[in-house]
Coordinates of C-alpha atoms in Angstrom, one line a residue:
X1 CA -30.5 -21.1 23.8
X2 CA -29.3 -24.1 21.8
X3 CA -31.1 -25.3 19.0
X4 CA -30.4 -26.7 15.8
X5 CA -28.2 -25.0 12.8
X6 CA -29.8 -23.3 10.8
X7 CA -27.1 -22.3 8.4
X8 CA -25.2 -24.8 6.1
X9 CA -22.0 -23.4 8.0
X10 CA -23.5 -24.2 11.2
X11 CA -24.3 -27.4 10.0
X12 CA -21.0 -28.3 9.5
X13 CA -20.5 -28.6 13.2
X14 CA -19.6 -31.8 15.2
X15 CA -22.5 -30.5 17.9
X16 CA -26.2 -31.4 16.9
X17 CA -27.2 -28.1 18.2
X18 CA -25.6 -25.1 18.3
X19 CA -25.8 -21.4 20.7
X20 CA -27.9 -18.7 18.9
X21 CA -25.1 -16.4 19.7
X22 CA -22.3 -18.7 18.8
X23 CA -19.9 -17.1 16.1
X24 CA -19.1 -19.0 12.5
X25 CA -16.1 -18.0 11.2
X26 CA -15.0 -18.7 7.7
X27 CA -11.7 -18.6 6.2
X28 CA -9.8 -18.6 3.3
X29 CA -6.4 -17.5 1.6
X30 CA -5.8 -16.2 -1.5
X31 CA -2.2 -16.5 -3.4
X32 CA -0.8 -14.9 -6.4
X33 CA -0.3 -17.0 -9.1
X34 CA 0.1 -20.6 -8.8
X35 CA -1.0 -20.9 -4.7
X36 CA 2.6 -21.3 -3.4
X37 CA 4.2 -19.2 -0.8
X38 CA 7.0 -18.1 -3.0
X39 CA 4.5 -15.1 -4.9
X40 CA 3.8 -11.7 -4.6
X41 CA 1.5 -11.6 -1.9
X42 CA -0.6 -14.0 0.2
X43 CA -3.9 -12.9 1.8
X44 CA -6.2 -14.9 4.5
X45 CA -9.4 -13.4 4.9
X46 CA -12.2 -14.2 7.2
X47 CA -15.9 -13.5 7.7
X48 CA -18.0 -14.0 11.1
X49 CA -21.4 -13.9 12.3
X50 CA -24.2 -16.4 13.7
X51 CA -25.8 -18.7 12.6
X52 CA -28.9 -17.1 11.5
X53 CA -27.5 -13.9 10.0
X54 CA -25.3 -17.0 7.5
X55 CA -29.0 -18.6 7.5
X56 CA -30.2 -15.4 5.4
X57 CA -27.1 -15.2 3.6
X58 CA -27.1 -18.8 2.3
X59 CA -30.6 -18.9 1.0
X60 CA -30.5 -15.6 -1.1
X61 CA -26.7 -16.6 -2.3
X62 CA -28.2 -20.2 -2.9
X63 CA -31.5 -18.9 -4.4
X64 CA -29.4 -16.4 -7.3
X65 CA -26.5 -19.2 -8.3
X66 CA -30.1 -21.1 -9.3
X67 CA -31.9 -18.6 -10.9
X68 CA -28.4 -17.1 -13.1
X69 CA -27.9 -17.9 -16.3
X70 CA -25.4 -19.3 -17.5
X71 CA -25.7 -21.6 -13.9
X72 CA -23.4 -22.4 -12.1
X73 CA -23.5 -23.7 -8.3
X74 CA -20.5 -22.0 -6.1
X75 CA -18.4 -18.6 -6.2
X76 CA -14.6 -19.3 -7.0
X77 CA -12.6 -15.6 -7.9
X78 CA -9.7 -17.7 -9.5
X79 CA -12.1 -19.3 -11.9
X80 CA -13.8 -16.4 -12.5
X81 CA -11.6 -14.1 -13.3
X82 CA -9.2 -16.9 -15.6
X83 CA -12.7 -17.8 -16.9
X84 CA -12.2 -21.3 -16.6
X85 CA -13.7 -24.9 -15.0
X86 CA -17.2 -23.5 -13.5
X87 CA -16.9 -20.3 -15.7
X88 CA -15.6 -21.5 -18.7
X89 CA -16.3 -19.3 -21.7
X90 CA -17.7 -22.1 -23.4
X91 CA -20.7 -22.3 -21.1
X92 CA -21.5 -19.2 -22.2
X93 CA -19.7 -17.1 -19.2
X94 CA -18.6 -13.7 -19.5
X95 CA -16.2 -11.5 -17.5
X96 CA -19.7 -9.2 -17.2
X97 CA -22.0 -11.9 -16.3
X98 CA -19.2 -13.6 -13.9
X99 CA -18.6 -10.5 -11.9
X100 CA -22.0 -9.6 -12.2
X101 CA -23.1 -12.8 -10.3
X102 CA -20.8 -11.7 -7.6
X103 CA -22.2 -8.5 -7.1
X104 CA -25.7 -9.8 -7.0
X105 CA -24.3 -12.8 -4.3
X106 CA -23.0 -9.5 -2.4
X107 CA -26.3 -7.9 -2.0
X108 CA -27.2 -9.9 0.6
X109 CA -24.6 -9.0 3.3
X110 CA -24.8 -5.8 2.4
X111 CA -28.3 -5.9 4.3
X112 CA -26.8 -7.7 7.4
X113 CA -26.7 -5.2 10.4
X114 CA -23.5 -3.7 10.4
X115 CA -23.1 -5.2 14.3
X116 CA -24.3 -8.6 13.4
X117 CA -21.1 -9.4 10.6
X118 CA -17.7 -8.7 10.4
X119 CA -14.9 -9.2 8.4
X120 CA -11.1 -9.6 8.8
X121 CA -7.6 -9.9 6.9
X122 CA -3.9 -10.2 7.2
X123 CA -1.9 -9.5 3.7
X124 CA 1.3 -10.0 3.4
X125 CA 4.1 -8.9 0.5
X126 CA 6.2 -11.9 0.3
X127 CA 9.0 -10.6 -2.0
X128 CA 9.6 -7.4 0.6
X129 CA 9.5 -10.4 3.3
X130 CA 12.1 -12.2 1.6
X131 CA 13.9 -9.0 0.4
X132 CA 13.8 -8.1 4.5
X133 CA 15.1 -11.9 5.9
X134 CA 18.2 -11.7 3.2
X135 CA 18.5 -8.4 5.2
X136 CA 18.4 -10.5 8.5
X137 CA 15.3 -9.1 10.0
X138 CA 13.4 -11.7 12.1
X139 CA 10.3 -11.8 10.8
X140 CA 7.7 -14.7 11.6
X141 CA 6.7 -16.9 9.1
X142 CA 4.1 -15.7 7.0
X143 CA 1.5 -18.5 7.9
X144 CA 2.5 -17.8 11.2
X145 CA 1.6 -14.1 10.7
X146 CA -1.6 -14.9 8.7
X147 CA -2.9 -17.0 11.5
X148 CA -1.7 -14.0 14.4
X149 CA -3.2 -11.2 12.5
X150 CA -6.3 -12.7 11.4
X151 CA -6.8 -16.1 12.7
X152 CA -6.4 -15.8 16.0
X153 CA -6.8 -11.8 16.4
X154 CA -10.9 -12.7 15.8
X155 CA -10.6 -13.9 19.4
X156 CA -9.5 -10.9 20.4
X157 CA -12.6 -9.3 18.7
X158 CA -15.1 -11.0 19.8
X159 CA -13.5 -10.6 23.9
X160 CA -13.9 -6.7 23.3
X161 CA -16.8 -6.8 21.4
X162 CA -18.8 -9.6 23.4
X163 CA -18.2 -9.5 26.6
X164 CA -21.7 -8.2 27.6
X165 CA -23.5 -11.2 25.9
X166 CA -21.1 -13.8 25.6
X167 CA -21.9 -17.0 28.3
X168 CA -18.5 -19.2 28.4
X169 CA -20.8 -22.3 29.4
X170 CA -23.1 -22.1 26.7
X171 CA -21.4 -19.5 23.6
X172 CA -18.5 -20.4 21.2
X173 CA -16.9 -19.7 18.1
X174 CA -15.7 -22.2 15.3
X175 CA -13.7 -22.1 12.8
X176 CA -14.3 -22.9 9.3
X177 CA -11.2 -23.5 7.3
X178 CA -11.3 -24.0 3.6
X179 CA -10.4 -27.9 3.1
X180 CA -6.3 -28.1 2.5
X181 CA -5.6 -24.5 3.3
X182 CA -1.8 -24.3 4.7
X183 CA -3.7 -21.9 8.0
X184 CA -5.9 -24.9 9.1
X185 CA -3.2 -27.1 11.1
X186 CA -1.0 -24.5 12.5
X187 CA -4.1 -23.1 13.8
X188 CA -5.8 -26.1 15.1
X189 CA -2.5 -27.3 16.8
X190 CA -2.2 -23.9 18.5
X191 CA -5.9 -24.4 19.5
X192 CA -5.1 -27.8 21.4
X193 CA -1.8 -26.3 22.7
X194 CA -3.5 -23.8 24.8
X195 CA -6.9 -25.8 25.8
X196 CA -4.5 -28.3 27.1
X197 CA -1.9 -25.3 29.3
X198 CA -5.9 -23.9 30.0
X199 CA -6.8 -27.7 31.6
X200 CA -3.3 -27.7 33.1
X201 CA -3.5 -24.6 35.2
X202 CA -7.2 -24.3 35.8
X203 CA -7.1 -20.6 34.6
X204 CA -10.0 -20.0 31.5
X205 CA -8.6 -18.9 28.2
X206 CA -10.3 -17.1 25.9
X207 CA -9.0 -20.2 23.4
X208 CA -11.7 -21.8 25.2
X209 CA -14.0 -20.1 23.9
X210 CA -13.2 -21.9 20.5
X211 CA -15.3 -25.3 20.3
X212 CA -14.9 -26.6 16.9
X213 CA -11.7 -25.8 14.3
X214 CA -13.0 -27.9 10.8
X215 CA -11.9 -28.1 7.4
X216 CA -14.8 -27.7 4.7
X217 CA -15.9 -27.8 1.3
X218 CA -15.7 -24.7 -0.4
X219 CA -17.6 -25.3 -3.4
X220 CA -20.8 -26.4 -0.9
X221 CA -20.1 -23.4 1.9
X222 CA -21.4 -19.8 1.0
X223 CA -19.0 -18.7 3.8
X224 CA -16.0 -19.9 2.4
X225 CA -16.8 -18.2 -0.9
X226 CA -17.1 -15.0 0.2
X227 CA -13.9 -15.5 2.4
X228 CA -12.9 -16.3 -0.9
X229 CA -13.9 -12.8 -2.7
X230 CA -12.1 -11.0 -0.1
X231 CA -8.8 -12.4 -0.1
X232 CA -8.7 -12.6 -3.6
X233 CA -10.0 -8.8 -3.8
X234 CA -7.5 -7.6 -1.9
X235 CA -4.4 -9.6 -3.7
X236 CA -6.2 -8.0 -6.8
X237 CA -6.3 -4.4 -5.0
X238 CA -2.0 -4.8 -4.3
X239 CA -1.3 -5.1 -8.1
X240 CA -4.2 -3.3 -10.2
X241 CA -3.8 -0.4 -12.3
X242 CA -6.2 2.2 -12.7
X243 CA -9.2 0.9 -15.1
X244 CA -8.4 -3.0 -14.3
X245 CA -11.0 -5.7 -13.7
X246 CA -12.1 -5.6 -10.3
X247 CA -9.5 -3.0 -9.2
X248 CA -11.6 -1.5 -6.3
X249 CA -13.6 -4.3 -5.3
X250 CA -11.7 -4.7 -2.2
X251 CA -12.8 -1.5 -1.3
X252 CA -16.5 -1.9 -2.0
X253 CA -16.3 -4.6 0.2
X254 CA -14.9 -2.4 3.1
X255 CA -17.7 -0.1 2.7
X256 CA -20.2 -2.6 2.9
X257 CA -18.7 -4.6 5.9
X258 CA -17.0 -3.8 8.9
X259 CA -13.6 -4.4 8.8
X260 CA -10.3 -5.0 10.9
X261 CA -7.2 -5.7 8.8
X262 CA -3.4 -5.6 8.9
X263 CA -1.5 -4.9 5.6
X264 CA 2.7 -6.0 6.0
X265 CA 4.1 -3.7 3.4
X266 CA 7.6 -3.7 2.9
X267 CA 7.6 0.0 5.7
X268 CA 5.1 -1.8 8.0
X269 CA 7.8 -4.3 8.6
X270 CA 10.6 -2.7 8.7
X271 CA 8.9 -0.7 11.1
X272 CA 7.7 -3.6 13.5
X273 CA 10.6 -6.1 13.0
X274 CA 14.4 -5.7 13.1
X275 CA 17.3 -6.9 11.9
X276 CA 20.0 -9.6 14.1
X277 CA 22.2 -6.9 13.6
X278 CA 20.4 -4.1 14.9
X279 CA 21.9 -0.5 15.8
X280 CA 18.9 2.3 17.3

């Protein structure tokens, strides 16, 4: 049945009205440092479900940015964690208020039926990446990875785990990129790339099955800040040491949502790649 968003994610979309059991998706990366693909590690992270579980979502995550104090009007982990712009100490913030506010902004999809949300990740160490390519194993690049792992292995989720509901004439997903995020246009180029081989042959793809890939706001899209806490959770869980800020957080978040992930360690890609000079 199509009917208008309900969610601000949903409302987002080029369509006027959307399928009730269309999937949102949200994405965003995280990087070490100063966001360049030259750090420690790189994560992009993604969060799905329809538009009325994100409905229920936005309006309690809306509802305790408004009623916290100090206020503040978006979830941003950099910021909150350097204490800075939004969180700046000198509006009164506190590591214990700031994280505290993300815990409470949490509580909400914690409620969400564990078969009605789902999250993903692909995290990659860059320096065992570059330590392997001066090694000359032939290893994707890493936005390349990030986009096959998470990006576009959502698709392969929601063909396993939708098949008995999903309607090809009247159910989609779209994709919610942060705005600027390097994933976006590899992504939505792929996306045209196979609609157009789909059109070509006359054989369905499930690429069809994505409608809409869009670049939003992050500071206005609930979604996209909670794609946010989860990459950035799980950079923080690579580095941490025992008793840090925020050290398990990633895994909180695993217990509370389901999860599909792939972490490229430094053995998980020697393992799956190999060298131009390769003897068994």
């Amino acid at each position: 049945m199509m009917r208008p968003a309900r969610s601000v994610l949903g409302s987002c979309s080029g369509r006027v009205n959307i399928g009730e059991d269309d999937i949102l998706i949200a994405l965003r990366a995280y990087f070490d440092s100063s966001g360049k693909l030259h750090n420690n590690w790189i994560t992009l992270a993604a969060i799905a479900s329809t538009d009325s579980v994100w409905s229920e979502i936005e309006n309690v995550w809306h509802h305790t940015l408004e009623s916290h104090t100090p206020k503040t009007s978006y979830i941003h982990m950099k910021e909150i964690y350097r204490l800075e712009d939004a969180f700046d100490k000198a509006l009164g913030w506190t590591h214990d208020s700031a994280f505290g506010l993300v815990n409470e902004c949490l509580t909400p999809v914690s409620l969400v039926p564990k078969d009605q949300i789902h999250m993903f990740f692909c995290s990659i160490d860059l320096v065992a990446m570059q330590k392997l390519r001066d090694e000359t194993y032939q290893i994707p690049d890493p936005i390349d990875m990030c986009n096959m792992f998470c990006s576009e292995f959502i698709l392969t989720w929601y063909a396993l785990y939708y098949p008995q509901v999903m309607d090809p004439k009247t159910d989609s997903v779209k994709y919610f990129f942060d705005r600027n995020e390097y994933f976006f246009q590899p992504f939505y180029e792929k996306w045209n790339r196979e609609r157009n081989i789909s059109e070509a042959t006359g054989r369905w793809s499930i690429w069809n099955a994505i409608e809409e890939v869009a670049p939003v706001e992050m500071r206005k899209i609930p979604g996209i800040q909670l794609a946010d806490i989860i990459a950035w959770s799980r950079n923080r869980e690579t580095f941490a040491k025992e008793g840090d800020l925020a050290k398990y957080m990633a895994t909180m978040l695993r217990k509370i949502i389901p999860s599909s992930y792939v972490i490229w360690d430094e053995a998980k890609m020697r393992e799956q790649y190999k060298p131009l000079i390769y003897r068994p």
